[in-house]
Amino acid sequence: MTIEMREGYEGTGPGAITPDGCAVELYSRLAAGDEPDIIEAAVPAGARILELGCGVGRMTHPLLERGFTVTAVDESAEMLERVRGARTIRGTIEGLDLGEKFDVVMLASFLVHTGDPEVRRGMLRTCVAHVADGGCVLIQREGVGYHTKVPRERTDPSGYTVRIVSAEPVGDGVNSVHAEYEFPDATWTQTFLARPLTEEQFEQALAEAGLEVAEYLTEDGTWVRAVPTA
């Protein structure tokens, strides 16, 4: 099958590759880590969650196990085929209009750092449009030094290694990031465009969309609970 990759995005390795360079089989192997625990601690028990950019369900499945109701959105049919137990919707985040409200809207996987500011604005508008009164938006953002402390690597307890090999400027404040994922039996790579945002720039982007930070949920500031300003 021929896949039309987005400009500036690329992926290699076994199995299907999505237009933004994500390998379906790779993401099926990646561990959820402590992220579901962070989310569970930040929102009401049994909340209805709209998960934007769910992928294969790496976080969807642990959240379902914790008693949440999840509506999982992704543009990749191959990714959504791996999701079990959740309502799934195929489509872009910025183009989503379900006509529904949710207790929690979640925008993880550093999607707020997309290289295209118009896409980012569309994603955040989608968050605001779908969060219920009294609800919140959970956003995962890049940590300090994500683009400057390269190359770097970490080995997951389950036995695979993740390397951020490089982050090279390509203009207009955007970097081309190259990552490698090495498993005992296979290796994948992904190249994608990302826009570094300082805390001030991040909060300004939220403000433009009608959101404000209620709380930084982690010491490194990578997980944020935001609420509508109006």
CSV table of C-alpha atoms in Angstrom, one decimal:
chain,number,residue,atom,x,y,z
A,1,MET,CA,0.0,0.0,0.0
A,2,THR,CA,1.3,3.4,-0.9
A,3,ILE,CA,1.2,6.0,1.9
A,4,GLU,CA,1.4,9.7,1.2
A,5,MET,CA,3.6,11.1,3.9
A,6,ARG,CA,3.2,14.6,5.2
A,7,GLU,CA,6.0,16.9,4.1
A,8,GLY,CA,8.8,16.8,6.7
A,9,TYR,CA,7.6,13.5,8.2
A,10,GLU,CA,9.1,10.0,7.7
A,11,GLY,CA,9.0,6.6,9.3
A,12,THR,CA,10.9,3.4,8.7
A,13,GLY,CA,10.5,-0.1,10.1
A,14,PRO,CA,8.2,-3.2,9.9
A,15,GLY,CA,4.5,-2.7,9.4
A,16,ALA,CA,2.2,0.2,8.5
A,17,ILE,CA,3.5,3.7,8.8
A,18,THR,CA,1.0,6.6,9.2
A,19,PRO,CA,1.3,9.9,7.3
A,20,ASP,CA,3.1,11.6,10.3
A,21,GLY,CA,5.7,8.8,10.4
A,22,CYS,CA,4.3,6.8,13.3
A,23,ALA,CA,4.7,3.0,13.0
A,24,VAL,CA,1.6,1.1,14.1
A,25,GLU,CA,3.5,-1.9,15.3
A,26,LEU,CA,6.0,0.2,17.2
A,27,TYR,CA,3.3,2.1,19.1
A,28,SER,CA,1.7,-1.2,19.9
A,29,ARG,CA,4.8,-2.2,21.8
A,30,LEU,CA,5.6,1.1,23.6
A,31,ALA,CA,4.8,1.1,27.4
A,32,ALA,CA,2.3,3.5,28.9
A,33,GLY,CA,4.6,4.2,31.9
A,34,ASP,CA,3.2,6.3,34.6
A,35,GLU,CA,1.0,8.5,32.3
A,36,PRO,CA,-2.3,6.7,33.1
A,37,ASP,CA,-1.6,7.3,36.8
A,38,ILE,CA,-1.0,11.0,36.3
A,39,ILE,CA,-4.3,11.3,34.4
A,40,GLU,CA,-6.2,9.3,36.9
A,41,ALA,CA,-5.0,11.5,39.7
A,42,ALA,CA,-6.0,14.7,37.9
A,43,VAL,CA,-9.6,14.0,37.0
A,44,PRO,CA,-12.8,12.7,38.7
A,45,ALA,CA,-13.3,9.0,39.0
A,46,GLY,CA,-15.3,7.5,36.1
A,47,ALA,CA,-15.0,10.6,34.0
A,48,ARG,CA,-16.0,10.7,30.3
A,49,ILE,CA,-12.7,11.3,28.4
A,50,LEU,CA,-12.3,12.4,24.8
A,51,GLU,CA,-8.8,11.2,23.8
A,52,LEU,CA,-7.4,13.1,20.8
A,53,GLY,CA,-4.7,11.3,18.9
A,54,CYS,CA,-5.2,8.0,20.7
A,55,GLY,CA,-3.0,5.9,18.3
A,56,VAL,CA,-3.2,2.2,19.1
A,57,GLY,CA,-4.7,2.8,22.6
A,58,ARG,CA,-1.5,2.9,24.6
A,59,MET,CA,-3.2,5.1,27.1
A,60,THR,CA,-6.8,4.2,26.2
A,61,HIS,CA,-6.6,0.7,27.5
A,62,PRO,CA,-5.1,1.5,30.9
A,63,LEU,CA,-7.7,4.3,31.3
A,64,LEU,CA,-10.6,1.9,30.5
A,65,GLU,CA,-9.2,-0.5,33.1
A,66,ARG,CA,-9.4,2.3,35.6
A,67,GLY,CA,-13.1,2.8,35.0
A,68,PHE,CA,-13.1,5.7,32.6
A,69,THR,CA,-15.3,5.9,29.6
A,70,VAL,CA,-13.1,6.8,26.6
A,71,THR,CA,-14.0,8.1,23.1
A,72,ALA,CA,-10.8,7.6,21.1
A,73,VAL,CA,-10.0,9.7,18.1
A,74,ASP,CA,-7.2,9.2,15.5
A,75,GLU,CA,-6.8,9.8,11.8
A,76,SER,CA,-5.3,6.4,11.1
A,77,ALA,CA,-7.5,3.5,10.5
A,78,GLU,CA,-4.6,1.1,11.1
A,79,MET,CA,-4.1,2.6,14.5
A,80,LEU,CA,-7.7,2.5,15.5
A,81,GLU,CA,-7.9,-1.2,14.6
A,82,ARG,CA,-5.7,-1.9,17.6
A,83,VAL,CA,-8.1,-0.1,20.1
A,84,ARG,CA,-10.3,-2.3,22.1
A,85,GLY,CA,-13.2,-1.4,24.4
A,86,ALA,CA,-13.5,2.3,23.5
A,87,ARG,CA,-15.7,4.1,21.1
A,88,THR,CA,-13.5,5.0,18.2
A,89,ILE,CA,-13.7,7.9,15.7
A,90,ARG,CA,-11.5,8.4,12.7
A,91,GLY,CA,-10.7,11.9,11.8
A,92,THR,CA,-8.2,14.8,12.2
A,93,ILE,CA,-8.2,16.5,15.6
A,94,GLU,CA,-8.4,20.0,14.2
A,95,GLY,CA,-11.4,19.0,12.0
A,96,LEU,CA,-13.4,17.2,14.8
A,97,ASP,CA,-16.9,18.4,15.7
A,98,LEU,CA,-18.8,15.8,17.6
A,99,GLY,CA,-21.5,18.1,19.0
A,100,GLU,CA,-20.8,16.6,22.4
A,101,LYS,CA,-19.2,17.6,25.7
A,102,PHE,CA,-16.8,15.6,27.8
A,103,ASP,CA,-15.6,15.8,31.4
A,104,VAL,CA,-12.0,15.6,30.2
A,105,VAL,CA,-10.4,16.3,26.8
A,106,MET,CA,-6.9,14.9,26.4
A,107,LEU,CA,-4.3,16.1,24.0
A,108,ALA,CA,-1.2,14.0,24.7
A,109,SER,CA,1.9,12.8,22.7
A,110,PHE,CA,3.3,16.4,22.5
A,111,LEU,CA,0.7,17.2,19.7
A,112,VAL,CA,0.5,20.8,21.0
A,113,HIS,CA,4.0,21.2,19.6
A,114,THR,CA,3.0,20.5,16.0
A,115,GLY,CA,5.1,22.5,13.5
A,116,ASP,CA,2.1,24.2,11.9
A,117,PRO,CA,0.7,26.9,14.2
A,118,GLU,CA,-2.7,26.8,12.4
A,119,VAL,CA,-3.0,23.1,13.1
A,120,ARG,CA,-2.1,23.8,16.8
A,121,ARG,CA,-4.8,26.4,17.0
A,122,GLY,CA,-7.3,24.1,15.4
A,123,MET,CA,-6.4,21.3,17.9
A,124,LEU,CA,-6.9,23.7,20.9
A,125,ARG,CA,-10.2,25.0,19.5
A,126,THR,CA,-11.4,21.4,19.3
A,127,CYS,CA,-10.4,20.9,23.0
A,128,VAL,CA,-12.4,24.0,24.0
A,129,ALA,CA,-15.4,23.0,21.9
A,130,HIS,CA,-15.7,19.6,23.5
A,131,VAL,CA,-15.0,20.2,27.2
A,132,ALA,CA,-18.0,20.3,29.5
A,133,ASP,CA,-18.7,23.1,32.0
A,134,GLY,CA,-16.6,22.4,35.0
A,135,GLY,CA,-14.4,20.0,32.9
A,136,CYS,CA,-10.8,20.2,32.1
A,137,VAL,CA,-8.3,19.7,29.2
A,138,LEU,CA,-5.2,17.6,29.9
A,139,ILE,CA,-2.2,18.5,27.7
A,140,GLN,CA,1.2,16.8,27.4
A,141,ARG,CA,4.0,19.2,26.5
A,142,GLU,CA,7.7,18.8,25.9
A,143,GLY,CA,10.1,19.0,28.8
A,144,VAL,CA,12.9,21.6,29.1
A,145,GLY,CA,15.8,20.7,26.8
A,146,TYR,CA,13.8,18.3,24.6
A,147,HIS,CA,15.3,20.0,21.5
A,148,THR,CA,18.7,20.9,22.9
A,149,LYS,CA,19.9,17.9,25.0
A,150,VAL,CA,20.6,15.8,22.0
A,151,PRO,CA,21.6,13.1,21.3
A,152,ARG,CA,20.1,11.3,24.3
A,153,GLU,CA,18.6,7.9,25.0
A,154,ARG,CA,16.8,6.0,27.6
A,155,THR,CA,16.2,2.3,28.0
A,156,ASP,CA,12.7,1.2,29.1
A,157,PRO,CA,12.5,-1.5,31.8
A,158,SER,CA,10.7,-3.7,29.3
A,159,GLY,CA,13.9,-3.8,27.2
A,160,TYR,CA,13.7,-1.4,24.4
A,161,THR,CA,15.8,1.8,23.8
A,162,VAL,CA,14.5,5.2,22.6
A,163,ARG,CA,17.0,7.7,21.2
A,164,ILE,CA,16.4,11.3,20.2
A,165,VAL,CA,19.2,11.5,17.7
A,166,SER,CA,18.9,15.1,16.5
A,167,ALA,CA,16.7,18.2,16.4
A,168,GLU,CA,17.7,20.4,13.5
A,169,PRO,CA,16.2,23.8,12.7
A,170,VAL,CA,14.3,24.0,9.4
A,171,GLY,CA,13.0,27.6,9.7
A,172,ASP,CA,10.2,29.6,11.3
A,173,GLY,CA,11.0,28.2,14.8
A,174,VAL,CA,10.4,24.6,13.8
A,175,ASN,CA,12.8,21.7,14.2
A,176,SER,CA,13.1,18.4,12.4
A,177,VAL,CA,13.4,15.8,15.1
A,178,HIS,CA,14.8,12.3,14.4
A,179,ALA,CA,14.1,9.5,16.8
A,180,GLU,CA,15.1,5.8,16.9
A,181,TYR,CA,13.4,2.9,18.7
A,182,GLU,CA,15.5,-0.2,19.1
A,183,PHE,CA,14.0,-3.5,20.2
A,184,PRO,CA,15.8,-6.9,20.3
A,185,ASP,CA,14.1,-8.0,17.1
A,186,ALA,CA,13.4,-4.8,15.2
A,187,THR,CA,14.2,-1.1,14.8
A,188,TRP,CA,12.0,1.8,13.8
A,189,THR,CA,12.8,5.4,13.1
A,190,GLN,CA,10.6,8.5,13.0
A,191,THR,CA,11.3,12.0,11.7
A,192,PHE,CA,8.8,14.7,12.5
A,193,LEU,CA,8.4,18.5,12.7
A,194,ALA,CA,8.0,20.1,16.2
A,195,ARG,CA,7.9,23.6,17.4
A,196,PRO,CA,9.6,24.3,20.8
A,197,LEU,CA,7.4,26.4,23.1
A,198,THR,CA,8.6,28.0,26.3
A,199,GLU,CA,6.3,28.0,29.2
A,200,GLU,CA,5.3,31.6,28.3
A,201,GLN,CA,4.7,30.7,24.7
A,202,PHE,CA,2.7,27.6,25.7
A,203,GLU,CA,0.5,29.6,28.0
A,204,GLN,CA,0.0,32.2,25.3
A,205,ALA,CA,-1.1,29.6,22.9
A,206,LEU,CA,-3.7,28.3,25.4
A,207,ALA,CA,-4.9,31.9,26.1
A,208,GLU,CA,-5.5,32.5,22.4
A,209,ALA,CA,-7.7,29.4,22.4
A,210,GLY,CA,-9.6,30.4,25.5
A,211,LEU,CA,-7.7,28.2,28.0
A,212,GLU,CA,-5.6,28.8,31.0
A,213,VAL,CA,-3.3,26.6,33.1
A,214,ALA,CA,-5.0,25.4,36.3
A,215,GLU,CA,-2.1,23.2,37.4
A,216,TYR,CA,1.1,21.7,36.2
A,217,LEU,CA,0.6,18.1,37.2
A,218,THR,CA,4.2,16.9,37.1
A,219,GLU,CA,7.4,18.3,38.5
A,220,ASP,CA,8.9,18.6,35.0
A,221,GLY,CA,5.9,20.5,33.7
A,222,THR,CA,5.1,18.0,30.9
A,223,TRP,CA,1.6,17.3,32.0
A,224,VAL,CA,-0.8,20.2,32.4
A,225,ARG,CA,-4.5,20.6,33.5
A,226,ALA,CA,-6.1,23.5,31.7
A,227,VAL,CA,-9.6,25.0,32.0
A,228,PRO,CA,-11.6,27.3,29.8
A,229,THR,CA,-11.3,31.0,30.7
A,230,ALA,CA,-14.9,31.8,29.9
